[in-house]
Coordinates of C-alpha atoms in Angstrom, one line a residue:
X17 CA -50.3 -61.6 -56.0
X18 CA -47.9 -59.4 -53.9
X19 CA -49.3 -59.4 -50.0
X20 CA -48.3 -55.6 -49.1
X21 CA -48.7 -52.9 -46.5
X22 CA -52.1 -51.5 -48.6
X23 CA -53.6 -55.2 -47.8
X24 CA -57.2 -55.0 -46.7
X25 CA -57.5 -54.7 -43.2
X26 CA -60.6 -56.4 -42.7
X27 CA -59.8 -59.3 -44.5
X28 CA -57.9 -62.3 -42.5
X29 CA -54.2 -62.8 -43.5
X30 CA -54.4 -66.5 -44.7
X31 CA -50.6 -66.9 -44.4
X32 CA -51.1 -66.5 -41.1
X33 CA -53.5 -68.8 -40.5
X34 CA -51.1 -71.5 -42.4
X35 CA -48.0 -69.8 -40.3
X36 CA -49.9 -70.8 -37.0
X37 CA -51.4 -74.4 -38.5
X38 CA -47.9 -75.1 -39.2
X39 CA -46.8 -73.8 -35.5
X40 CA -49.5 -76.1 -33.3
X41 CA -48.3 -78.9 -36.1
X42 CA -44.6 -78.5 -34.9
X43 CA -45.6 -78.6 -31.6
X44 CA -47.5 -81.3 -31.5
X45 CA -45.5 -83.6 -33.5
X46 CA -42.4 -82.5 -31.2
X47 CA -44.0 -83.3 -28.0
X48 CA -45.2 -86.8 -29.0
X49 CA -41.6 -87.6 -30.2
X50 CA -39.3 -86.4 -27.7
X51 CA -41.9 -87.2 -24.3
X52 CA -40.6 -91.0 -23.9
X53 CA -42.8 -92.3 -21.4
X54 CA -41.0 -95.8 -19.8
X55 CA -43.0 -97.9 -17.4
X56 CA -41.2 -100.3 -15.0
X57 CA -41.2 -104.2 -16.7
X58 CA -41.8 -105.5 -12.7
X59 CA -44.5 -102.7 -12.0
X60 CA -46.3 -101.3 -15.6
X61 CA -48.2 -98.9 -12.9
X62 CA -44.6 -97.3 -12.4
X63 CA -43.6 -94.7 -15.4
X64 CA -40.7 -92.1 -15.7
X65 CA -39.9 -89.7 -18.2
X66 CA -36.9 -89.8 -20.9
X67 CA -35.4 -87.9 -23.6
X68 CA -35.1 -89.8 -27.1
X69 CA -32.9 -87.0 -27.7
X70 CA -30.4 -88.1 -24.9
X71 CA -30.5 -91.9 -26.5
X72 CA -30.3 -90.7 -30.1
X73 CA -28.2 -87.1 -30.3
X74 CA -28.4 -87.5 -34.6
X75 CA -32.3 -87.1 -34.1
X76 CA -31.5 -83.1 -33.0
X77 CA -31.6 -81.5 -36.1
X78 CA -35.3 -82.6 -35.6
X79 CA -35.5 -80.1 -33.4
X80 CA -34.7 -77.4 -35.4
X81 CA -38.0 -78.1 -37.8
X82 CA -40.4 -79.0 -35.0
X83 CA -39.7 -76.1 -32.5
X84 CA -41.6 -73.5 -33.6
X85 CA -42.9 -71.6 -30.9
X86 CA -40.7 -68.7 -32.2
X87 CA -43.8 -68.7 -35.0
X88 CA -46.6 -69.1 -32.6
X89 CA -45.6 -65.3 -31.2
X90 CA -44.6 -64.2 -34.4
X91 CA -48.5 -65.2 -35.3
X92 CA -49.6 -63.9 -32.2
X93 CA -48.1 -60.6 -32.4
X94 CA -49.0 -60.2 -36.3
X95 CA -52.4 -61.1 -35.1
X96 CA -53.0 -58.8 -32.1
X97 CA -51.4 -55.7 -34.4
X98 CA -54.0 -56.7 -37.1
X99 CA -57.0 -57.1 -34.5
X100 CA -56.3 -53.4 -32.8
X101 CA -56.3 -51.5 -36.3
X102 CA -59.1 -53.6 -37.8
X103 CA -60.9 -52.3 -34.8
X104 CA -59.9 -48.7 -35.1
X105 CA -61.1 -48.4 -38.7
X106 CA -64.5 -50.1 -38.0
X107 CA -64.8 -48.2 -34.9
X108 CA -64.4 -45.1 -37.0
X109 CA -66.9 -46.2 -39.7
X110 CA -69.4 -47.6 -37.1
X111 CA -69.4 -46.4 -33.7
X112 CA -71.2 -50.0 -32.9
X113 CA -67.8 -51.9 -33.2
X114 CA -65.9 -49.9 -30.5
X115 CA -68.4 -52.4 -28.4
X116 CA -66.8 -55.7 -29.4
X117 CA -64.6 -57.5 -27.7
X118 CA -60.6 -57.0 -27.4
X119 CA -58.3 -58.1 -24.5
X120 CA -60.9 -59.7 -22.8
X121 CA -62.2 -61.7 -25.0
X122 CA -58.5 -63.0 -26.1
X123 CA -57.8 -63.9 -22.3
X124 CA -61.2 -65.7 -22.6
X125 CA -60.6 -67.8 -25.3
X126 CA -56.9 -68.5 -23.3
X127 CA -58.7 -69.5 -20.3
X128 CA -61.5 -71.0 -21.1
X129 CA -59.8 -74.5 -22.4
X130 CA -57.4 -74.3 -19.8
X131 CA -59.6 -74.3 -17.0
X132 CA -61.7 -77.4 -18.5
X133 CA -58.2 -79.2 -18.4
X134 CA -57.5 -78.7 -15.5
X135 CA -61.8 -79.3 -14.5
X136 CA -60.8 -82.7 -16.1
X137 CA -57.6 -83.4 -15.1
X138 CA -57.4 -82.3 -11.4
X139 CA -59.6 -84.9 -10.1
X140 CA -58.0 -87.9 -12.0
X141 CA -54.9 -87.1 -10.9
X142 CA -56.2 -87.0 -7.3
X143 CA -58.0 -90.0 -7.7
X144 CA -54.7 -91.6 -9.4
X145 CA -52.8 -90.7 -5.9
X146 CA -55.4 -92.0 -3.7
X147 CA -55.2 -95.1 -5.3
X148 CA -51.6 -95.5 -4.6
X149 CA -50.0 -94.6 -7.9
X150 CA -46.4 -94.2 -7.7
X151 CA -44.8 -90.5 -7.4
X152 CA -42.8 -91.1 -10.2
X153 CA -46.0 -91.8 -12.4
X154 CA -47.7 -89.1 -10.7
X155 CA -44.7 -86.6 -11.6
X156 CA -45.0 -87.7 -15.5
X157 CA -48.5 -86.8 -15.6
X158 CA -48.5 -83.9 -13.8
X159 CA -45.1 -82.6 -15.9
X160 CA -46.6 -83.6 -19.4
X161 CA -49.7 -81.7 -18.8
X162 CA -48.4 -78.8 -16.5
X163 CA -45.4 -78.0 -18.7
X164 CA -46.5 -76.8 -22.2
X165 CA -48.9 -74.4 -20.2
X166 CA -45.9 -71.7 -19.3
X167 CA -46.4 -70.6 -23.5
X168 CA -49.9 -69.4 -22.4
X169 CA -48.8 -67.0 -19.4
X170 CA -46.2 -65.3 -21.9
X171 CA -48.6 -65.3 -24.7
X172 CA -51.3 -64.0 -22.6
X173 CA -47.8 -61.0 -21.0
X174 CA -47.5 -60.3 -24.4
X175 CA -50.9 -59.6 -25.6
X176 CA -51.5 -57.4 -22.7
X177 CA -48.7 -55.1 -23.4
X178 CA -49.2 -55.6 -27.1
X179 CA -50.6 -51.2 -27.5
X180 CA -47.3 -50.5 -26.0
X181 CA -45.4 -52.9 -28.5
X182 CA -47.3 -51.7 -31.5
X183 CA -46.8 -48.1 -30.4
X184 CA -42.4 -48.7 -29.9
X185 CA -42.8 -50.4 -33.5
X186 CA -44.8 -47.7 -34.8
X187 CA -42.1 -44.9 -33.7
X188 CA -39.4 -46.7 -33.7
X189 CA -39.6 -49.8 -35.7
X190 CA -37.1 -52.9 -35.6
X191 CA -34.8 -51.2 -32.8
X192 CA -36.7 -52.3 -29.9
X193 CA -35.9 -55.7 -31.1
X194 CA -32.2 -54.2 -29.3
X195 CA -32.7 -54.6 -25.7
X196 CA -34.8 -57.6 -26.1
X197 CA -32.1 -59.3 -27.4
X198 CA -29.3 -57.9 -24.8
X199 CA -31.7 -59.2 -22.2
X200 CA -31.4 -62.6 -23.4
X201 CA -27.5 -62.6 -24.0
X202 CA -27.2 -61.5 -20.5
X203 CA -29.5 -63.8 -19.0
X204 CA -27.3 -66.4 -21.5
X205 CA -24.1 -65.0 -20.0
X206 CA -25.2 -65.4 -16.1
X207 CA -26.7 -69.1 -16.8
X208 CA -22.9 -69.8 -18.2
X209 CA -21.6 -68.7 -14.6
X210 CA -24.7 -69.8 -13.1
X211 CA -25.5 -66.8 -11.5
X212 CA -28.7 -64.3 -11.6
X213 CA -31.4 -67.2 -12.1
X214 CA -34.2 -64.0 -11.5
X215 CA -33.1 -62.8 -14.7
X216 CA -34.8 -66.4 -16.1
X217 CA -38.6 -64.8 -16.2
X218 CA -37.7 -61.4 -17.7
X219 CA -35.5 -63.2 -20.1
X220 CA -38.7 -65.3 -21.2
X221 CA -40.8 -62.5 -21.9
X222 CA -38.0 -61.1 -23.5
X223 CA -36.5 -63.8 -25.4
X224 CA -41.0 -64.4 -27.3
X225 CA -41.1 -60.7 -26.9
X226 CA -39.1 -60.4 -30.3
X227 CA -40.9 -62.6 -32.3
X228 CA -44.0 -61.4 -31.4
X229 CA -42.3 -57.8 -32.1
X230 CA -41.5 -59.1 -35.7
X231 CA -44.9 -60.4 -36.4
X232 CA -46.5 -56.5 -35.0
X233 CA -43.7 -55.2 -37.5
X234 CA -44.9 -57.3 -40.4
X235 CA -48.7 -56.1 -39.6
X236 CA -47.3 -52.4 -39.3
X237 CA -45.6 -52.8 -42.8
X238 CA -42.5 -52.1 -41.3
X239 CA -41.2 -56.0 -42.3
X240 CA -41.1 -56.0 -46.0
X241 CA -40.4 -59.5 -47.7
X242 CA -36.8 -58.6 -48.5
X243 CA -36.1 -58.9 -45.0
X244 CA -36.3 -63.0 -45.0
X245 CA -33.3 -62.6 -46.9
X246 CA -31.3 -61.1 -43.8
X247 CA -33.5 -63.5 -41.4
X248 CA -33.1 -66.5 -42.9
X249 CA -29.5 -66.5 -43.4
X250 CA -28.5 -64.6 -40.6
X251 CA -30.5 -66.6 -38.4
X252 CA -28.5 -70.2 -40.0
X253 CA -25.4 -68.3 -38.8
X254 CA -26.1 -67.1 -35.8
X255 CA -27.3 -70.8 -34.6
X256 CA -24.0 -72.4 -36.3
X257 CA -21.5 -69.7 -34.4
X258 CA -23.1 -70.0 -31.2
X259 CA -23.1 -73.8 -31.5
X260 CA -19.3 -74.4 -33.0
X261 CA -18.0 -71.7 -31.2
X262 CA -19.7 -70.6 -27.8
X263 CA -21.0 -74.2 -26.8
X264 CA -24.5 -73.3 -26.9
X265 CA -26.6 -77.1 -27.1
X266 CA -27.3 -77.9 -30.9
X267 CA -30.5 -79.4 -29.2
X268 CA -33.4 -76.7 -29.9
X269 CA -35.1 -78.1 -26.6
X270 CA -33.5 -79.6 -23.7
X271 CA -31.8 -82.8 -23.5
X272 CA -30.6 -84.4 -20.2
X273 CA -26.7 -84.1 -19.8
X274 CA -26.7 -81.3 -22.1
X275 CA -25.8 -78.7 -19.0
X276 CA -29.2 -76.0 -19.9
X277 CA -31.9 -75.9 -22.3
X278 CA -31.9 -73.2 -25.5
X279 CA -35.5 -73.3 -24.6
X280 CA -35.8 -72.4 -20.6
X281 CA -35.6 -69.4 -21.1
X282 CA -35.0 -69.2 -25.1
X283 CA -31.5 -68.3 -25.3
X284 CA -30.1 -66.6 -28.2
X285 CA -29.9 -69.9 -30.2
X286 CA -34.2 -70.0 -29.6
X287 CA -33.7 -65.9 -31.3
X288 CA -31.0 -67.5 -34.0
X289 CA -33.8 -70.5 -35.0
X290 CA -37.0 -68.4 -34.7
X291 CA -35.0 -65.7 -37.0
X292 CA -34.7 -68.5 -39.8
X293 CA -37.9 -69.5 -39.7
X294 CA -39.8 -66.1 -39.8
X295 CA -37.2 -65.8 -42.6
X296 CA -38.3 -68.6 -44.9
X297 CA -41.7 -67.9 -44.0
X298 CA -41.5 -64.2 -45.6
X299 CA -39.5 -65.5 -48.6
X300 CA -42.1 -68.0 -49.2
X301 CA -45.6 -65.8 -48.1
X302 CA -46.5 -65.0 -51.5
X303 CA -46.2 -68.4 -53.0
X304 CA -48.1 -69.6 -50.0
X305 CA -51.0 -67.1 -50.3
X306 CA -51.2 -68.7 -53.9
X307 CA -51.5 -72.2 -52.3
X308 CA -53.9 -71.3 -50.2
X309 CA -56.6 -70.3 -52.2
X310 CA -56.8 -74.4 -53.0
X311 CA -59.4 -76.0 -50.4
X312 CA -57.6 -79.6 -50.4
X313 CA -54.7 -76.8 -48.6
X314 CA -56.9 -74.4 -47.0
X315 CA -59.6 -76.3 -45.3
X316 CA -57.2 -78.0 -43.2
X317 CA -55.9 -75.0 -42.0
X318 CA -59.0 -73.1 -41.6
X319 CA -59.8 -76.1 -39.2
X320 CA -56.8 -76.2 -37.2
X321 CA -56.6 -72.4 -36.6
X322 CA -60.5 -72.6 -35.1
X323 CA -59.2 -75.4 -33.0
X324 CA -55.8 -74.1 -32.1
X325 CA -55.9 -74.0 -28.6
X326 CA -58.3 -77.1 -27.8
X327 CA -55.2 -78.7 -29.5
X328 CA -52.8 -77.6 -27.5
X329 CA -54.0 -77.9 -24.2
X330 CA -55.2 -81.8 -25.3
X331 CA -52.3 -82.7 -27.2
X332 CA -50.3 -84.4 -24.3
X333 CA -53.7 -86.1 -23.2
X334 CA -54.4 -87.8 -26.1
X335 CA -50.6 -89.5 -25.6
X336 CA -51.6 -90.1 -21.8
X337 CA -54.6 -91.9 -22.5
X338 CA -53.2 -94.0 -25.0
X339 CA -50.2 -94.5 -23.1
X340 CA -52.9 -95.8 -20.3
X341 CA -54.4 -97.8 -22.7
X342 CA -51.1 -99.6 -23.4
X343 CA -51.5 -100.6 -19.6
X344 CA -53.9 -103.3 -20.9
X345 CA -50.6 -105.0 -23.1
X346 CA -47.7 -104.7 -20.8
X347 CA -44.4 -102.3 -22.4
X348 CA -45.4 -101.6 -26.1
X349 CA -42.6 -101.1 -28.6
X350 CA -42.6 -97.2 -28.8
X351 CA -45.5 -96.6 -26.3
X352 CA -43.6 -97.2 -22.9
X353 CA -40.4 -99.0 -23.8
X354 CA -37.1 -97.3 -22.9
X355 CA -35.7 -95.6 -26.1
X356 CA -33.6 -97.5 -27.5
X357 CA -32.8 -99.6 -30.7
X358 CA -35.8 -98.9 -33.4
X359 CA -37.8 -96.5 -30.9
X360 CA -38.1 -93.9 -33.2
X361 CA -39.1 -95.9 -36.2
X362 CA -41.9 -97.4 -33.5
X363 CA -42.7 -93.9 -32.2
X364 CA -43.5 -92.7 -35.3
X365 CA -46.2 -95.5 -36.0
X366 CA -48.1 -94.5 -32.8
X367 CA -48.4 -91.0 -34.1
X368 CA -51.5 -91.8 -36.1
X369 CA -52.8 -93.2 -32.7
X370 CA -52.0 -90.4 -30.9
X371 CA -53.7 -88.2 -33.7
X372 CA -56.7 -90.0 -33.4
X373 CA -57.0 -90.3 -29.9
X374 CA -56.0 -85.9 -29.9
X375 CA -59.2 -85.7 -32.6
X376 CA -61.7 -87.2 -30.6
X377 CA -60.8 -85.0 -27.8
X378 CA -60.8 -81.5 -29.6
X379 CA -64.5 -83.2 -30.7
X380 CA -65.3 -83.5 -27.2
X381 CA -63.9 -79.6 -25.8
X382 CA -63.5 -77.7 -28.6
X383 CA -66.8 -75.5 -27.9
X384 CA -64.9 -74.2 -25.2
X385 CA -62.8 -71.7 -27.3
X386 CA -66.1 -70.2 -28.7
X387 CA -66.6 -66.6 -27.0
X388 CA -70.1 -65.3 -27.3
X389 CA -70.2 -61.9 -26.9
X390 CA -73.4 -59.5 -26.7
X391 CA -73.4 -56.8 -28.7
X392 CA -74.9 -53.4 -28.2
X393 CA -77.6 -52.1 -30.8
X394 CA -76.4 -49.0 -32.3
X395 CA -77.7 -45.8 -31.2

């Protein structure tokens, strides 16, 4: 089966959902690897943050497989293209669905889990100050669960502006991927000289803006699959040059020591990675769609696309609270050691801890993603 511009509107793009599933997976997985979390052997109350990364530089091509926020706004802007014209058609067929909700109900289902976070969270971190924990525990805890958050005020730019991006793509298609990009180099250039940090913000919207600007084009038709065959490879290329020969980091997030991050704000190398990936995902969509149709594959990701965001927002909870837990045993191999020696090989056997833990929680708050919605009789 050949997924094509004549695909039916109304009917949800399953590659997609598996697209996004593999996204929140990515992200996960990356977080609970490179957040080290050390506590102090003469005061376990006492906890600061390291890089595995810094301690282990062969772990970075790691990076290149687990960052995928580049396919998060690809997703995002595939879905938000989809969502307007679904609309438009039904709203021409039954005046009734011009009633149902649109922006509003996206920013909804944004803020809703973030606010009970935060509901949650706000008070234990007050309480964990007025019971003398140390500032540098309080900074971990606030930075694991403060941090991931930025990806939601882009997301949340983008979908706001996302008529305007449909309408450029519509008229104009790929070029306004152009001065996206130019903003980014520039913003690139001036971090070099370390001048111009207000061009960071703009350079963020920017720098998602054209994945999400992809992922409108492939809704539009305007992306056909031929075109992972110019991403992917182009994308491998582009990472390698500016690597080897503009001393970009090889490190697709930031590593202490490593000067600046590719990833605040994404730099060209966060373009060059997210390129390859939304290449390989259009070279493979077909087979996938295929795959799909199998419930031992699709279940799962029917589940974790429902439950995208509770994951998200809980993710780095699930490794506080076990990390808390560990409290109980003094310095845990993996858990709140220094990384060093086998750390990875320990980290990785807490991951089905931290999954656990992440599961329970998403059992607990994931009701707070569901957005009811009246809707008006028709006349």
């Amino acid at each position: 089966m050949t997924l094509s511009r004549s695909t039916n509107l109304e009917t949800r793009d399953r590659t997609i959902d598996a697209l996004r599933a593999v996204a929140i997976v990515g992200v996960v997985a990356g977080h609970w690897l490179v957040s080290a979390v050390v506590s102090d052997p003469s005061r376990p109350a006492a906890w600061h943050g390291a890089s595995p990364l810094a301690a282990f530089p062969a772990l970075t091509p790691a990076t290149w497989v687990l960052q995928t926020l580049g396919l998060f706004f690809f997703a995002g802007g595939f879905a938000a293209a989809r969502s307007r014209r679904e609309r438009a058609t039904r709203g021409r067929r039954d005046p009734a669905a011009r009633n149902r909700p649109g922006l509003a109900a996206r920013f909804v289902r944004l803020a809703r889990p973030v606010a009970l976070l935060a509901a949650v969270w706000l008070p234990a971190w007050l309480l964990l100050k007025a019971t003398g924990a140390p500032d540098s525990t309080l900074h971990v805890v606030r930075s694991l669960l403060v941090h991931p958050l930025w990806f939601l005020i882009v997301y949340l730019i983008l979908t706001v502006i996302a008529p305007l991006l449909r309408a450029a793509v519509g008229r104009f298609r790929l070029w306004p991927l152009a001065p996206a990009i130019a903003l980014v180099a520039a913003c690139d250039v001036t971090r070099h000289l370390d001048v111009a940090t207000w061009l960071h913000p703009l350079a963020t919207v920017a720098g998602w803006a054209v994945p999400y600007l992809l992922g409108v084009a492939l809704a539009d038709g305007s992306l056909p699959r031929r075109a992972g065959r110019i991403l992917a490879p182009a994308g491998v290329l582009a990472g390698a040059a500016l690597v080897l020969l503009a001393g970009y980091p090889a490190s697709a997030v930031g590593v202490p020591g490593d000067g600046w991050s590719n990833l605040d704000p994404p730099s060209l190398f966060a373009l060059a990675l997210a390129a390859a990936q939304i290449g390989v995902f259009l070279l493979v969509r077909d087979r996938l769609a295929g795959w799909l149709r199998r419930p031992v594959v699709g279940a799962p990701v029917a589940v974790l696309n429902r439950s995208a965001m509770t994951v998200y927002c809980w993710h780095q909870s699930a490794l506080l609270l076990v990390t808390f837990g560990g409290l109980l045993a003094g310095p845990l191999p993996g858990l709140s050691d220094a990384p060093a020696g086998m750390w990875p090989l320990h980290r990785l056997l807490w991951l089905p801890v931290f999954a656990v833990t992440l599961v329970a929680l998403c059992a607990a708050f994931h009701r707070a993603e569901r957005v009811r919605t009246r809707r008006r009789p028709p006349r």
